[in-house]
PDB file of C-alpha atoms in Angstrom:
ATOM      1  CA  MET A   1      20.986   1.144 -12.641  1.00  0.00           C
ATOM      2  CA  ALA A   2      17.503  -0.311 -12.135  1.00  0.00           C
ATOM      3  CA  ASN A   3      14.739   1.842 -10.744  1.00  0.00           C
ATOM      4  CA  PRO A   4      14.277   0.757  -7.097  1.00  0.00           C
ATOM      5  CA  TYR A   5      10.501   1.038  -7.483  1.00  0.00           C
ATOM      6  CA  ASP A   6      10.225  -1.297 -10.517  1.00  0.00           C
ATOM      7  CA  ASP A   7       9.151  -4.350  -8.493  1.00  0.00           C
ATOM      8  CA  PHE A   8       6.767  -2.239  -6.481  1.00  0.00           C
ATOM      9  CA  LYS A   9       5.256  -0.695  -9.622  1.00  0.00           C
ATOM     10  CA  LYS A  10       4.639  -4.204 -10.977  1.00  0.00           C
ATOM     11  CA  SER A  11       2.887  -5.241  -7.768  1.00  0.00           C
ATOM     12  CA  PHE A  12       0.978  -1.997  -7.621  1.00  0.00           C
ATOM     13  CA  SER A  13      -0.345  -2.337 -11.179  1.00  0.00           C
ATOM     14  CA  ASN A  14      -1.644  -5.829 -10.365  1.00  0.00           C
ATOM     15  CA  PHE A  15      -3.794  -4.218  -7.684  1.00  0.00           C
ATOM     16  CA  ARG A  16      -5.053  -1.342  -9.876  1.00  0.00           C
ATOM     17  CA  PRO A  17      -8.666  -2.676  -9.883  1.00  0.00           C
ATOM     18  CA  ILE A  18      -8.868  -2.449  -6.101  1.00  0.00           C
ATOM     19  CA  LEU A  19      -7.081   0.862  -5.570  1.00  0.00           C
ATOM     20  CA  ASP A  20     -10.178   2.416  -4.082  1.00  0.00           C
ATOM     21  CA  VAL A  21      -9.828  -0.012  -1.183  1.00  0.00           C
ATOM     22  CA  ILE A  22      -6.162   0.697  -0.621  1.00  0.00           C
ATOM     23  CA  ASN A  23      -4.990   1.219   2.915  1.00  0.00           C
ATOM     24  CA  ALA A  24      -1.965   3.467   2.678  1.00  0.00           C
ATOM     25  CA  HIS A  25       0.622   4.497   5.234  1.00  0.00           C
ATOM     26  CA  THR A  26       0.456   3.282   8.791  1.00  0.00           C
ATOM     27  CA  SER A  27       3.716   5.194   9.025  1.00  0.00           C
ATOM     28  CA  SER A  28       5.624   7.457   6.681  1.00  0.00           C
ATOM     29  CA  SER A  29       7.456   4.481   5.192  1.00  0.00           C
ATOM     30  CA  CYS A  30       4.797   1.802   4.874  1.00  0.00           C
ATOM     31  CA  THR A  31       2.144   1.220   2.247  1.00  0.00           C
ATOM     32  CA  LEU A  32      -0.549  -1.355   2.856  1.00  0.00           C
ATOM     33  CA  ILE A  33      -2.559  -2.785  -0.027  1.00  0.00           C
ATOM     34  CA  LEU A  34      -5.850  -4.523   0.653  1.00  0.00           C
ATOM     35  CA  ASP A  35      -6.896  -7.803  -0.859  1.00  0.00           C
ATOM     36  CA  GLU A  36     -10.079  -8.279  -2.869  1.00  0.00           C
ATOM     37  CA  THR A  37     -12.255  -8.714   0.233  1.00  0.00           C
ATOM     38  CA  SER A  38     -11.332  -5.214   1.460  1.00  0.00           C
ATOM     39  CA  HIS A  39     -10.716  -6.713   4.903  1.00  0.00           C
ATOM     40  CA  ASN A  40      -7.152  -7.975   4.783  1.00  0.00           C
ATOM     41  CA  ILE A  41      -3.997  -6.200   3.763  1.00  0.00           C
ATOM     42  CA  ARG A  42      -2.259  -8.197   1.059  1.00  0.00           C
ATOM     43  CA  HIS A  43       1.142  -6.541   0.878  1.00  0.00           C
ATOM     44  CA  VAL A  44       3.268  -4.407   3.128  1.00  0.00           C
ATOM     45  CA  VAL A  45       5.721  -2.293   1.174  1.00  0.00           C
ATOM     46  CA  ASN A  46       8.551  -0.372   2.774  1.00  0.00           C
ATOM     47  CA  LEU A  47       9.415   2.647   0.616  1.00  0.00           C
ATOM     48  CA  GLN A  48      11.928   4.193   2.988  1.00  0.00           C
ATOM     49  CA  ASP A  49      15.012   2.429   1.614  1.00  0.00           C
ATOM     50  CA  GLY A  50      13.739   2.418  -1.973  1.00  0.00           C
ATOM     51  CA  VAL A  51      13.261  -1.348  -2.018  1.00  0.00           C
ATOM     52  CA  ALA A  52       9.913  -3.103  -2.347  1.00  0.00           C
ATOM     53  CA  HIS A  53       9.481  -5.503   0.551  1.00  0.00           C
ATOM     54  CA  LEU A  54       6.394  -7.676   0.114  1.00  0.00           C
ATOM     55  CA  ASP A  55       4.961  -9.304   3.197  1.00  0.00           C
ATOM     56  CA  ASP A  56       2.176 -11.869   3.003  1.00  0.00           C
ATOM     57  CA  GLN A  57       1.156 -11.385   6.612  1.00  0.00           C
ATOM     58  CA  LEU A  58      -2.518 -10.398   6.763  1.00  0.00           C
ATOM     59  CA  TYR A  59      -3.896  -7.641   8.960  1.00  0.00           C
ATOM     60  CA  ASP A  60      -7.614  -7.370   9.601  1.00  0.00           C
ATOM     61  CA  ILE A  61      -8.589  -3.741   9.109  1.00  0.00           C
ATOM     62  CA  ARG A  62     -12.042  -4.327  10.523  1.00  0.00           C
ATOM     63  CA  GLN A  63     -10.318  -3.832  13.886  1.00  0.00           C
ATOM     64  CA  ARG A  64      -9.206  -0.331  12.878  1.00  0.00           C
ATOM     65  CA  SER A  65     -11.181   2.821  13.636  1.00  0.00           C
ATOM     66  CA  LEU A  66     -12.808   4.948  10.936  1.00  0.00           C
ATOM     67  CA  ALA A  67     -10.438   7.781  11.822  1.00  0.00           C
ATOM     68  CA  GLN A  68      -7.459   5.536  11.114  1.00  0.00           C
ATOM     69  CA  ARG A  69      -8.947   4.414   7.800  1.00  0.00           C
ATOM     70  CA  ASP A  70      -9.550   8.045   6.792  1.00  0.00           C
ATOM     71  CA  TYR A  71      -5.917   8.775   7.629  1.00  0.00           C
ATOM     72  CA  TYR A  72      -4.722   5.952   5.380  1.00  0.00           C
ATOM     73  CA  LEU A  73      -6.952   7.025   2.504  1.00  0.00           C
ATOM     74  CA  ARG A  74      -5.710  10.628   2.670  1.00  0.00           C
ATOM     75  CA  HIS A  75      -2.241   9.335   1.759  1.00  0.00           C
ATOM     76  CA  ILE A  76      -3.228   7.568  -1.459  1.00  0.00           C
ATOM     77  CA  GLU A  77      -2.040  10.529  -3.550  1.00  0.00           C
ATOM     78  CA  GLU A  78       1.401  10.302  -1.972  1.00  0.00           C
ATOM     79  CA  LEU A  79       1.508   6.593  -2.800  1.00  0.00           C
ATOM     80  CA  GLU A  80       0.534   7.258  -6.411  1.00  0.00           C
ATOM     81  CA  LYS A  81       3.255   9.908  -6.732  1.00  0.00           C
ATOM     82  CA  HIS A  82       5.819   7.281  -5.678  1.00  0.00           C
ATOM     83  CA  VAL A  83       4.699   4.660  -8.164  1.00  0.00           C
ATOM     84  CA  ASN A  84       4.085   7.030 -11.070  1.00  0.00           C
ATOM     85  CA  SER A  85       7.341   8.961 -10.776  1.00  0.00           C
TER      86      SER A  85
END
């Protein structure tokens, strides 16, 4: 049986160069990955059901507070555990 995170791992590795601008976890099941401008989220990935759902809708994080951004960044380790497991 295929690893449910394979597609996500592929996507994630494409974004390796911009991991320091990742915006992770608006909820316990969502991972948001920023694009190269650091302003728009490129992908929305739902980990809850073990399937990588990519969404091209863009969200402007400049509208988000610093506290929210700190919250997202604190969850980067959890994201990396998912993709490296």
